[in-house]
């Protein structure tokens, strides 16, 4: 039965109660927006029909199943599926609560417009609803394809999902709280030592790979800019080749070239008489030398990117600035130190931060060049080898040891470290500062 609303705002309480009682009820009874109200009510009806199943799925999320050794393996509770289903159900409930909130806000907003204008919109699906309808598919996709996997990975860090005793469906997985974090951060000397060693090398690798690539790209950009050779475009094209070739191919080629036994590099050095015939330089088999090799090969593959960036940044510097510096008697090094480098750094600092965060997760540069090798004392237990960074260690833990719980802990640590850096870098961008919020 249609109700009449006063334009003095006194009916706001009745409208709010109706909207809270059932989704879309306020639109149908008071606002004459029948299509919009029916759509909202239909959503809540679907949720109410599915409620028993949703309650069971959320219960399974908390229990992760019960062991039933008397049943065939494929009929037992699968804890991982229960965890995934539970997280997805929570995401669906979040969407429902969000939509409920939107429906209430929509009803109150439409009533406010009615008080101001004295008229209702026929269906309520006009200009005001268009932004919500346009963003809805993106929100759903981000929630289920980005947020849900992240939450699932974080949840695994608080379970005992690992080989050999807790791999479903043969066995169930249990919640263990912070036990995995305690084991990795000091509770187990072997694992804590491996984490400290890998984390330290990860930071050193990321810093060294970023700084060397940036320095190499800057030097090459300045030299090509100042040389004024007619062949400068040709040299720029040649230097771009390492960046143009897929990194997987490049790293695998270098892996073969630097092989200690039959690699081309060692054979060439022997042929030139620089090393003895029985001498083998362990480019990739000695832990310390392999780390230097990784940084050097990454410099070869990464400097063209920064060379392009610095070249572009240098073209934005007015030539009159250089002319004034030369008239004051500054030499080339002083011009570079006082004019070129500060201007280039100002424009490329956010990209340096992005490169640093990328190198922390630069899986291919390590895995396809060294495979994380050589092995060290605790590699048999932890699978963390001499040149492994955290992301390659996560791969080894999941593929080789099936220690999904420890791998999830490392993934959470990576997220905690990189997310603030990414947000900080995004907030510094011009597009963010100029947007309206």
Tab-separated table of C-alpha atoms in Angstrom:
chain	number	residue	atom	x	y	z
A	1	UNK	CA	0.000	0.000	0.000
A	2	UNK	CA	1.459	3.319	-1.039
A	3	UNK	CA	2.232	5.771	1.753
A	4	UNK	CA	2.308	9.588	1.566
A	5	UNK	CA	5.439	11.464	2.555
A	6	UNK	CA	5.478	14.952	3.986
A	7	UNK	CA	7.895	17.411	2.397
A	8	UNK	CA	8.982	18.850	5.744
A	9	UNK	CA	11.356	15.939	6.472
A	10	UNK	CA	9.290	14.468	9.292
A	11	UNK	CA	8.800	11.160	7.435
A	12	UNK	CA	12.499	10.419	7.355
A	13	UNK	CA	12.253	8.080	10.347
A	14	UNK	CA	9.449	5.993	8.815
A	15	UNK	CA	11.326	5.740	5.519
A	16	UNK	CA	14.515	4.715	7.321
A	17	UNK	CA	12.713	2.002	9.296
A	18	UNK	CA	11.070	0.597	6.164
A	19	UNK	CA	14.382	0.596	4.267
A	20	UNK	CA	16.144	-1.156	7.143
A	21	UNK	CA	13.352	-3.693	7.603
A	22	UNK	CA	13.682	-5.103	4.090
A	23	UNK	CA	15.884	-3.969	1.226
A	24	UNK	CA	13.920	-1.860	-1.248
A	25	UNK	CA	10.776	-1.671	0.919
A	26	UNK	CA	11.110	2.078	1.360
A	27	UNK	CA	11.399	2.590	-2.392
A	28	UNK	CA	8.232	0.576	-3.041
A	29	UNK	CA	6.017	1.922	-0.227
A	30	UNK	CA	7.026	5.555	-0.109
A	31	UNK	CA	9.146	6.664	-3.059
A	32	UNK	CA	7.166	5.120	-5.968
A	33	UNK	CA	10.399	3.668	-7.376
A	34	UNK	CA	8.944	0.229	-8.011
A	35	UNK	CA	11.608	-1.122	-10.376
A	36	UNK	CA	14.480	-0.122	-8.133
A	37	UNK	CA	12.703	-1.414	-5.034
A	38	UNK	CA	11.886	-4.755	-6.645
A	39	UNK	CA	15.517	-5.213	-7.729
A	40	UNK	CA	16.759	-4.503	-4.210
A	41	UNK	CA	14.130	-6.834	-2.719
A	42	UNK	CA	15.055	-9.557	-5.204
A	43	UNK	CA	18.683	-9.428	-4.045
A	44	UNK	CA	17.696	-9.844	-0.409
A	45	UNK	CA	15.308	-12.643	-1.339
A	46	UNK	CA	18.126	-14.545	-3.050
A	47	UNK	CA	20.328	-14.055	0.008
A	48	UNK	CA	17.608	-15.291	2.373
A	49	UNK	CA	17.029	-18.392	0.256
A	50	UNK	CA	20.779	-19.101	0.246
A	51	UNK	CA	21.216	-18.315	3.937
A	52	UNK	CA	21.309	-21.924	5.254
A	53	UNK	CA	24.018	-22.844	2.764
A	54	UNK	CA	25.935	-19.669	3.577
A	55	UNK	CA	25.794	-20.405	7.299
A	56	UNK	CA	27.131	-23.906	6.643
A	57	UNK	CA	29.939	-22.534	4.482
A	58	UNK	CA	30.967	-20.004	7.128
A	59	UNK	CA	30.869	-22.729	9.774
A	60	UNK	CA	33.208	-24.811	7.615
A	61	UNK	CA	35.508	-21.800	7.394
A	62	UNK	CA	35.958	-21.877	11.150
A	63	UNK	CA	36.286	-25.664	11.489
A	64	UNK	CA	38.012	-26.477	8.146
A	65	UNK	CA	36.334	-29.860	8.228
A	66	UNK	CA	36.486	-32.903	10.441
A	67	UNK	CA	38.752	-35.919	9.912
A	68	UNK	CA	36.927	-39.012	8.693
A	69	UNK	CA	39.541	-41.767	8.258
A	70	UNK	CA	36.763	-44.334	7.771
A	71	UNK	CA	35.662	-42.673	4.502
A	72	UNK	CA	37.331	-43.037	1.095
A	73	UNK	CA	39.863	-40.283	0.459
A	74	UNK	CA	37.824	-38.416	-2.137
A	75	UNK	CA	34.779	-38.311	0.183
A	76	UNK	CA	36.579	-36.695	3.109
A	77	UNK	CA	36.357	-33.007	3.990
A	78	UNK	CA	38.671	-30.886	1.841
A	79	UNK	CA	39.895	-28.126	4.129
A	80	UNK	CA	41.338	-25.947	1.379
A	81	UNK	CA	38.086	-25.927	-0.584
A	82	UNK	CA	36.230	-25.083	2.609
A	83	UNK	CA	38.609	-22.198	3.250
A	84	UNK	CA	38.192	-20.841	-0.276
A	85	UNK	CA	34.401	-21.217	-0.141
A	86	UNK	CA	34.269	-19.511	3.244
A	87	UNK	CA	36.318	-16.540	2.100
A	88	UNK	CA	34.175	-16.169	-1.014
A	89	UNK	CA	31.001	-16.334	1.088
A	90	UNK	CA	32.344	-13.586	3.339
A	91	UNK	CA	33.071	-11.521	0.242
A	92	UNK	CA	29.518	-12.106	-0.994
A	93	UNK	CA	28.134	-11.086	2.414
A	94	UNK	CA	30.263	-7.953	2.274
A	95	UNK	CA	28.750	-7.103	-1.104
A	96	UNK	CA	25.272	-7.710	0.301
A	97	UNK	CA	25.880	-5.437	3.294
A	98	UNK	CA	27.350	-2.807	1.000
A	99	UNK	CA	24.341	-3.009	-1.309
A	100	UNK	CA	22.001	-2.802	1.704
A	101	UNK	CA	23.792	0.356	2.808
A	102	UNK	CA	23.519	1.787	-0.714
A	103	UNK	CA	19.786	1.038	-0.787
A	104	UNK	CA	19.206	2.864	2.494
A	105	UNK	CA	21.326	5.823	1.418
A	106	UNK	CA	19.496	5.876	-1.917
A	107	UNK	CA	16.097	6.003	-0.212
A	108	UNK	CA	17.129	8.800	2.146
A	109	UNK	CA	18.755	10.728	-0.676
A	110	UNK	CA	15.660	10.414	-2.872
A	111	UNK	CA	13.487	11.641	0.009
A	112	UNK	CA	15.732	14.657	0.471
A	113	UNK	CA	15.385	15.477	-3.231
A	114	UNK	CA	11.610	15.054	-2.921
A	115	UNK	CA	11.574	17.540	-0.042
A	116	UNK	CA	13.504	20.016	-2.190
A	117	UNK	CA	11.676	19.565	-5.517
A	118	UNK	CA	8.352	17.967	-4.645
A	119	UNK	CA	8.673	15.224	-7.289
A	120	UNK	CA	9.886	11.607	-7.480
A	121	UNK	CA	11.905	10.063	-10.276
A	122	UNK	CA	9.889	7.326	-11.995
A	123	UNK	CA	12.265	4.404	-11.437
A	124	UNK	CA	15.270	5.790	-9.628
A	125	UNK	CA	17.683	4.352	-12.206
A	126	UNK	CA	18.680	7.650	-13.764
A	127	UNK	CA	21.745	9.841	-13.467
A	128	UNK	CA	22.269	9.229	-9.753
A	129	UNK	CA	22.416	5.448	-10.147
A	130	UNK	CA	24.600	5.429	-13.238
A	131	UNK	CA	27.978	5.744	-11.394
A	132	UNK	CA	27.039	2.865	-9.085
A	133	UNK	CA	25.912	0.651	-11.959
A	134	UNK	CA	29.023	1.516	-13.972
A	135	UNK	CA	31.445	0.741	-11.128
A	136	UNK	CA	29.645	-2.368	-9.879
A	137	UNK	CA	31.247	-4.868	-12.327
A	138	UNK	CA	34.727	-3.546	-11.574
A	139	UNK	CA	34.143	-3.730	-7.809
A	140	UNK	CA	32.928	-7.333	-8.093
A	141	UNK	CA	35.893	-8.345	-10.266
A	142	UNK	CA	38.432	-6.679	-7.966
A	143	UNK	CA	36.828	-8.222	-4.910
A	144	UNK	CA	36.758	-11.800	-6.194
A	145	UNK	CA	39.908	-11.830	-8.340
A	146	UNK	CA	42.198	-9.639	-6.225
A	147	UNK	CA	40.971	-9.307	-2.657
A	148	UNK	CA	39.699	-12.885	-2.181
A	149	UNK	CA	43.013	-14.516	-3.297
A	150	UNK	CA	44.945	-12.140	-1.026
A	151	UNK	CA	42.718	-12.942	1.940
A	152	UNK	CA	42.953	-16.670	1.193
A	153	UNK	CA	46.768	-16.485	1.108
A	154	UNK	CA	46.788	-14.561	4.382
A	155	UNK	CA	44.484	-17.140	5.979
A	156	UNK	CA	46.786	-20.007	4.955
A	157	UNK	CA	49.537	-18.327	7.005
A	158	UNK	CA	47.495	-19.100	10.147
A	159	UNK	CA	47.010	-22.798	9.362
A	160	UNK	CA	49.180	-25.937	9.357
A	161	UNK	CA	48.664	-26.534	5.599
A	162	UNK	CA	51.899	-28.381	4.848
A	163	UNK	CA	53.337	-31.749	3.884
A	164	UNK	CA	53.261	-34.551	4.938
A	165	UNK	CA	50.586	-34.580	7.653
A	166	UNK	CA	48.188	-31.828	6.630
A	167	UNK	CA	47.595	-32.131	2.893
A	168	UNK	CA	43.889	-32.567	2.040
A	169	UNK	CA	41.833	-34.492	1.242
A	170	UNK	CA	43.830	-37.266	2.928
A	171	UNK	CA	44.204	-35.103	6.041
A	172	UNK	CA	42.500	-31.985	7.308
A	173	UNK	CA	44.041	-28.558	7.855
A	174	UNK	CA	43.762	-26.810	11.221
A	175	UNK	CA	43.984	-23.238	12.425
A	176	UNK	CA	47.205	-22.733	14.416
A	177	UNK	CA	47.145	-19.003	15.091
A	178	UNK	CA	50.555	-17.328	15.070
A	179	UNK	CA	52.592	-20.550	15.330
A	180	UNK	CA	53.987	-20.215	11.806
A	181	UNK	CA	55.066	-16.622	12.396
A	182	UNK	CA	56.705	-17.623	15.680
A	183	UNK	CA	58.572	-20.500	14.002
A	184	UNK	CA	59.905	-18.307	11.178
A	185	UNK	CA	60.743	-15.311	13.342
A	186	UNK	CA	62.722	-17.025	16.070
A	187	UNK	CA	60.887	-20.094	17.341
A	188	UNK	CA	62.916	-22.447	15.137
A	189	UNK	CA	66.609	-21.595	14.755
A	190	UNK	CA	66.981	-23.256	11.353
A	191	UNK	CA	63.991	-21.552	9.764
A	192	UNK	CA	64.665	-18.222	11.449
A	193	UNK	CA	68.268	-18.304	10.236
A	194	UNK	CA	67.156	-19.063	6.696
A	195	UNK	CA	64.615	-16.230	6.811
A	196	UNK	CA	67.197	-13.731	8.073
A	197	UNK	CA	69.712	-14.754	5.421
A	198	UNK	CA	67.210	-14.649	2.557
A	199	UNK	CA	65.582	-11.404	3.710
A	200	UNK	CA	68.946	-9.659	4.030
A	201	UNK	CA	70.035	-10.796	0.559
A	202	UNK	CA	66.665	-9.753	-0.859
A	203	UNK	CA	67.133	-6.187	0.376
A	204	UNK	CA	70.773	-6.084	-0.764
A	205	UNK	CA	69.795	-7.496	-4.148
A	206	UNK	CA	66.927	-5.037	-4.633
A	207	UNK	CA	69.074	-2.040	-3.656
A	208	UNK	CA	72.119	-3.136	-5.699
A	209	UNK	CA	70.078	-4.089	-8.766
A	210	UNK	CA	68.221	-0.777	-8.714
A	211	UNK	CA	71.226	1.471	-8.057
A	212	UNK	CA	73.521	-0.203	-10.581
A	213	UNK	CA	70.881	-0.192	-13.316
A	214	UNK	CA	70.027	3.441	-12.626
A	215	UNK	CA	73.671	4.502	-12.506
A	216	UNK	CA	74.486	2.570	-15.673
A	217	UNK	CA	71.490	3.989	-17.523
A	218	UNK	CA	72.296	7.538	-16.391
A	219	UNK	CA	75.940	7.288	-17.444
A	220	UNK	CA	75.061	5.903	-20.872
A	221	UNK	CA	72.349	8.522	-21.411
A	222	UNK	CA	74.726	11.378	-20.530
A	223	UNK	CA	77.563	10.001	-22.632
A	224	UNK	CA	75.354	9.555	-25.685
A	225	UNK	CA	73.842	13.006	-25.162
A	226	UNK	CA	77.206	14.733	-24.789
A	227	UNK	CA	79.125	12.789	-27.443
A	228	UNK	CA	77.124	14.315	-30.320
A	229	UNK	CA	78.190	11.487	-32.604
A	230	UNK	CA	76.295	10.857	-35.826
A	231	UNK	CA	76.031	7.215	-34.783
A	232	UNK	CA	74.305	8.035	-31.486
A	233	UNK	CA	70.879	6.728	-32.646
A	234	UNK	CA	72.553	3.480	-33.738
A	235	UNK	CA	74.219	3.002	-30.351
A	236	UNK	CA	70.943	3.746	-28.564
A	237	UNK	CA	69.254	1.038	-30.640
A	238	UNK	CA	72.018	-1.445	-29.834
A	239	UNK	CA	71.828	-0.704	-26.113
A	240	UNK	CA	68.087	-1.304	-26.185
A	241	UNK	CA	68.500	-4.898	-27.343
A	242	UNK	CA	68.968	-6.390	-23.831
A	243	UNK	CA	65.727	-4.704	-22.772
A	244	UNK	CA	63.887	-5.760	-25.921
A	245	UNK	CA	64.753	-9.463	-25.552
A	246	UNK	CA	62.483	-11.292	-23.039
A	247	UNK	CA	64.263	-11.586	-19.698
A	248	UNK	CA	63.572	-15.344	-19.498
A	249	UNK	CA	65.518	-15.917	-22.707
A	250	UNK	CA	68.339	-13.611	-21.627
A	251	UNK	CA	68.751	-15.242	-18.221
A	252	UNK	CA	68.738	-18.767	-19.649
A	253	UNK	CA	71.367	-17.792	-22.242
A	254	UNK	CA	73.563	-16.263	-19.539
A	255	UNK	CA	73.098	-19.364	-17.404
A	256	UNK	CA	74.643	-21.452	-20.166
A	257	UNK	CA	77.368	-18.908	-20.936
A	258	UNK	CA	78.484	-18.800	-17.289
A	259	UNK	CA	78.371	-22.537	-16.670
A	260	UNK	CA	81.530	-23.448	-14.785
A	261	UNK	CA	82.288	-26.675	-16.633
A	262	UNK	CA	81.400	-26.019	-20.274
A	263	UNK	CA	80.305	-22.382	-20.341
A	264	UNK	CA	81.480	-20.151	-23.196
A	265	UNK	CA	82.877	-17.502	-20.828
A	266	UNK	CA	85.290	-19.862	-19.079
A	267	UNK	CA	86.294	-21.533	-22.364
A	268	UNK	CA	87.023	-18.124	-23.902
A	269	UNK	CA	89.151	-17.094	-20.928
A	270	UNK	CA	91.100	-20.362	-21.231
A	271	UNK	CA	91.591	-19.859	-24.987
A	272	UNK	CA	92.930	-16.343	-24.358
A	273	UNK	CA	95.333	-17.658	-21.741
A	274	UNK	CA	93.833	-15.548	-18.971
A	275	UNK	CA	93.156	-18.596	-16.786
A	276	UNK	CA	94.672	-22.082	-16.691
A	277	UNK	CA	93.188	-25.040	-18.534
A	278	UNK	CA	92.227	-26.715	-15.278
A	279	UNK	CA	90.890	-23.510	-13.733
A	280	UNK	CA	87.142	-23.150	-13.420
A	281	UNK	CA	85.629	-19.855	-12.291
A	282	UNK	CA	82.464	-20.750	-10.332
A	283	UNK	CA	80.323	-17.921	-11.658
A	284	UNK	CA	77.097	-19.552	-10.495
A	285	UNK	CA	78.253	-22.289	-8.105
A	286	UNK	CA	79.921	-20.138	-5.445
A	287	UNK	CA	77.392	-18.344	-3.231
A	288	UNK	CA	79.272	-15.037	-2.972
A	289	UNK	CA	80.384	-14.872	-6.603
A	290	UNK	CA	76.935	-15.924	-7.790
A	291	UNK	CA	75.410	-12.925	-6.010
A	292	UNK	CA	77.795	-10.539	-7.752
A	293	UNK	CA	77.002	-12.291	-11.030
A	294	UNK	CA	73.263	-11.774	-10.500
A	295	UNK	CA	73.745	-8.049	-9.932
A	296	UNK	CA	76.041	-7.728	-12.946
A	297	UNK	CA	73.711	-9.590	-15.332
A	298	UNK	CA	70.765	-7.559	-14.055
A	299	UNK	CA	72.778	-4.420	-14.820
A	300	UNK	CA	73.245	-5.639	-18.389
A	301	UNK	CA	69.520	-6.343	-18.747
A	302	UNK	CA	68.163	-3.347	-16.802
A	303	UNK	CA	70.234	-0.290	-17.690
A	304	UNK	CA	68.481	0.354	-21.069
A	305	UNK	CA	65.221	1.072	-19.256
A	306	UNK	CA	66.781	3.798	-17.150
A	307	UNK	CA	68.777	5.057	-20.119
A	308	UNK	CA	65.495	5.781	-21.896
A	309	UNK	CA	64.002	7.442	-18.822
A	310	UNK	CA	67.019	9.644	-18.193
A	311	UNK	CA	67.277	10.580	-21.870
A	312	UNK	CA	63.654	11.679	-21.829
A	313	UNK	CA	64.151	13.630	-18.606
A	314	UNK	CA	67.241	15.398	-19.993
A	315	UNK	CA	65.340	16.650	-23.026
A	316	UNK	CA	63.060	18.612	-20.635
A	317	UNK	CA	66.000	20.654	-19.286
A	318	UNK	CA	66.180	24.031	-21.135
A	319	UNK	CA	69.387	24.429	-23.186
A	320	UNK	CA	69.726	27.964	-21.809
A	321	UNK	CA	70.541	26.486	-18.387
A	322	UNK	CA	73.520	24.621	-19.809
A	323	UNK	CA	74.664	27.688	-21.744
A	324	UNK	CA	74.533	29.824	-18.593
A	325	UNK	CA	76.550	27.229	-16.677
A	326	UNK	CA	79.221	27.110	-19.398
A	327	UNK	CA	79.423	30.918	-19.446
A	328	UNK	CA	80.082	30.800	-15.701
A	329	UNK	CA	83.025	28.471	-16.326
A	330	UNK	CA	81.515	25.167	-15.206
A	331	UNK	CA	83.056	22.047	-16.680
A	332	UNK	CA	81.067	19.022	-17.850
A	333	UNK	CA	81.267	17.207	-14.539
A	334	UNK	CA	80.074	20.265	-12.617
A	335	UNK	CA	77.210	20.740	-15.066
A	336	UNK	CA	76.220	17.096	-14.611
A	337	UNK	CA	76.456	17.234	-10.808
A	338	UNK	CA	74.691	20.558	-10.299
A	339	UNK	CA	72.145	20.659	-13.141
A	340	UNK	CA	71.559	17.370	-14.924
A	341	UNK	CA	71.562	14.941	-11.986
A	342	UNK	CA	69.263	16.974	-9.663
A	343	UNK	CA	66.753	17.573	-12.468
A	344	UNK	CA	66.782	13.931	-13.546
A	345	UNK	CA	66.472	12.640	-9.974
A	346	UNK	CA	63.505	14.925	-9.318
A	347	UNK	CA	61.629	13.463	-12.268
A	348	UNK	CA	62.636	9.818	-11.872
A	349	UNK	CA	62.569	9.272	-8.082
A	350	UNK	CA	59.078	7.658	-8.116
A	351	UNK	CA	60.285	5.304	-10.849
A	352	UNK	CA	63.341	4.394	-8.785
A	353	UNK	CA	61.023	3.454	-5.916
A	354	UNK	CA	58.917	1.368	-8.297
A	355	UNK	CA	62.029	-0.357	-9.620
A	356	UNK	CA	63.174	-1.154	-6.068
A	357	UNK	CA	59.818	-2.743	-5.196
A	358	UNK	CA	59.880	-4.620	-8.516
A	359	UNK	CA	63.343	-6.032	-7.829
A	360	UNK	CA	62.248	-7.324	-4.426
A	361	UNK	CA	59.825	-9.536	-6.368
A	362	UNK	CA	62.033	-10.016	-9.434
A	363	UNK	CA	61.497	-13.758	-9.688
A	364	UNK	CA	62.868	-14.248	-13.202
A	365	UNK	CA	66.228	-12.522	-12.709
A	366	UNK	CA	67.166	-14.994	-9.974
A	367	UNK	CA	65.268	-18.159	-10.832
A	368	UNK	CA	66.148	-18.373	-14.508
A	369	UNK	CA	69.785	-17.385	-13.968
A	370	UNK	CA	70.821	-19.380	-10.896
A	371	UNK	CA	67.680	-21.254	-9.827
A	372	UNK	CA	68.537	-19.968	-6.346
A	373	UNK	CA	71.686	-22.112	-6.297
A	374	UNK	CA	74.172	-22.924	-4.916
A	375	UNK	CA	72.909	-24.902	-1.955
A	376	UNK	CA	73.968	-23.958	1.576
A	377	UNK	CA	73.917	-25.737	4.919
A	378	UNK	CA	70.181	-25.463	5.634
A	379	UNK	CA	68.933	-25.878	2.046
A	380	UNK	CA	67.868	-29.495	2.583
A	381	UNK	CA	65.536	-28.533	5.436
A	382	UNK	CA	64.320	-25.097	4.332
A	383	UNK	CA	64.924	-25.274	0.537
A	384	UNK	CA	66.433	-21.748	0.789
A	385	UNK	CA	69.561	-21.739	-1.378
A	386	UNK	CA	72.463	-19.314	-1.669
A	387	UNK	CA	70.980	-16.773	-4.101
A	388	UNK	CA	67.295	-17.234	-3.323
A	389	UNK	CA	65.308	-14.096	-2.647
A	390	UNK	CA	62.021	-14.254	-0.784
A	391	UNK	CA	59.835	-14.736	-3.848
A	392	UNK	CA	61.949	-17.613	-5.209
A	393	UNK	CA	62.007	-19.138	-1.734
A	394	UNK	CA	58.208	-18.992	-1.694
A	395	UNK	CA	58.239	-20.905	-4.981
A	396	UNK	CA	60.553	-23.555	-3.544
A	397	UNK	CA	58.453	-23.909	-0.405
A	398	UNK	CA	55.279	-24.492	-2.379
A	399	UNK	CA	56.607	-26.634	-5.242
A	400	UNK	CA	59.379	-28.596	-3.552
A	401	UNK	CA	58.514	-28.852	0.154
A	402	UNK	CA	54.766	-28.174	0.034
A	403	UNK	CA	55.117	-25.916	3.075
A	404	UNK	CA	52.199	-23.742	2.053
A	405	UNK	CA	51.813	-22.272	5.533
A	406	UNK	CA	55.378	-20.909	5.649
A	407	UNK	CA	55.112	-19.705	2.053
A	408	UNK	CA	51.943	-17.804	2.988
A	409	UNK	CA	53.750	-16.179	5.920
A	410	UNK	CA	56.470	-14.956	3.562
A	411	UNK	CA	53.833	-13.689	1.116
A	412	UNK	CA	52.172	-11.726	3.924
A	413	UNK	CA	55.549	-10.242	4.881
A	414	UNK	CA	56.196	-9.186	1.276
A	415	UNK	CA	52.767	-7.551	1.113
A	416	UNK	CA	53.300	-5.699	4.406
A	417	UNK	CA	56.625	-4.338	3.160
A	418	UNK	CA	55.665	-3.486	-0.425
A	419	UNK	CA	52.096	-2.227	0.011
A	420	UNK	CA	53.091	0.948	1.941
A	421	UNK	CA	55.828	1.671	-0.607
A	422	UNK	CA	53.392	1.251	-3.505
A	423	UNK	CA	50.777	3.460	-1.827
A	424	UNK	CA	53.400	6.103	-1.034
A	425	UNK	CA	54.597	6.069	-4.629
A	426	UNK	CA	51.022	6.318	-5.960
A	427	UNK	CA	50.192	9.239	-3.675
A	428	UNK	CA	53.164	11.142	-5.064
A	429	UNK	CA	51.890	10.927	-8.630
A	430	UNK	CA	50.401	14.007	-10.228
A	431	UNK	CA	47.208	12.212	-11.221
A	432	UNK	CA	46.473	11.325	-7.596
A	433	UNK	CA	47.129	14.827	-6.284
A	434	UNK	CA	44.910	16.414	-8.935
A	435	UNK	CA	41.973	13.998	-8.500
A	436	UNK	CA	38.961	14.979	-6.429
A	437	UNK	CA	38.052	12.997	-3.333
